[in-house]
Amino acid sequence: MGVEVNLEGKIALVTGASSGLGARFAKILALGGAQVVLAARRTERLKELRAEIEAEGGAAHVVSLDVTDHNSIKSAIAHAETEAGPLDILVNNAGVSHTGRLLDVAPDDYHFVMNTNLHGAFFVAQEVAKRMVARVKGDPKRQHRIINIASVAGLRTLPQIGVYCISKAAVVHMTRAMASEWGRYGINVNAICPGYIETEINHDHFATEHGKKLIDMLPRKRIGQPQDLDGLLLLLAADESHFINGAIINADDGMMAQ
Ligand code: NAD
């Protein structure tokens, strides 16, 4: 007898789905049976991903979303629900980084990171949660999931990316605050803190001497691939995780245990 995660009938929105982890999260949710809404600014890339998902037998929709723009958030969520139906799952994944010492960070760079990683994630979750709360009043057994993509950088500081660390630490605490307030409405809010995962933003860096040294310092001298987060994401998205709320789970190959 086998046990498998079944997301059939679920509708999931993934922010920042145009590349890296977001694209993989959307694919694995679709493989699990969910209808996925791909949300980001680069809609051409989202359309390519939609075609890939459909070719594998999944269902996907594309919406344009800039998480730093309140009007864009409101219209993207409304568009998503008109196209696909009421959202059951949000993967709050869009994120950016900035490299530099805290002493040198310019206001624009600071606001760029905080507006995307923290304020963007907050207002996307708030807009989605308002709709979830309204629905659960008519259907108290309805289950909802919000999965915030934080980082090990939200649990410990890492050199040269101080503002990113600050933003992700705030996402970690935001997750607990949301879980505490929204749990009674059947919304489970959890965070994944990935370690180093190879995506477009860091692929070139890991090929440099500095990047190779960094990999050498990791517990198993390896970085992850986006699919290494599949199991955790599916667990947090599934109905079976209904007793997990406010959890901050690192998926880092042992980095935080060092
Ligand atoms: P990525 O750059 O490939 O993905 C980030 C996505 O967010 C992109 O698709 C980008 O277009 C989107 N995005 C950025 N600003 C946006 C905005 N204003 N509105 C809408 N979308 C926007 O990088 P990734 O590695 O896939 O990162 C995904 C998430 O995972 C981020 O939150 C990142 O901080 C987090 N993370 C990544 C790693 C890693 O090692 N790759 C580790 C820990 C956490």
PDB file of N, CA and C in Angstrom, residues 4 23 37 145 185:
ATOM      1  N   GLU A   4       0.340   8.758  -0.933  1.00  0.00           N
ATOM      2  CA  GLU A   4       0.845   9.867  -1.742  1.00  0.00           C
ATOM      3  C   GLU A   4       0.087  11.150  -1.451  1.00  0.00           C
ATOM      4  N   ALA A  23       9.444  28.599  -9.916  1.00  0.00           N
ATOM      5  CA  ALA A  23       9.052  27.793 -11.083  1.00  0.00           C
ATOM      6  C   ALA A  23       8.946  26.324 -10.673  1.00  0.00           C
ATOM      7  N   VAL A  37      -1.562  28.952 -10.142  1.00  0.00           N
ATOM      8  CA  VAL A  37      -1.569  30.291 -10.722  1.00  0.00           C
ATOM      9  C   VAL A  37      -0.137  30.807 -10.625  1.00  0.00           C
ATOM     10  N   ARG A 145      -3.603  27.142   3.206  1.00  0.00           N
ATOM     11  CA  ARG A 145      -2.172  27.106   3.503  1.00  0.00           C
ATOM     12  C   ARG A 145      -1.473  28.355   2.969  1.00  0.00           C
ATOM     13  N   TYR A 185      -8.891  30.628  11.637  1.00  0.00           N
ATOM     14  CA  TYR A 185      -9.686  30.666  10.398  1.00  0.00           C
ATOM     15  C   TYR A 185      -9.307  29.526   9.446  1.00  0.00           C
TER      16      TYR A 185
END
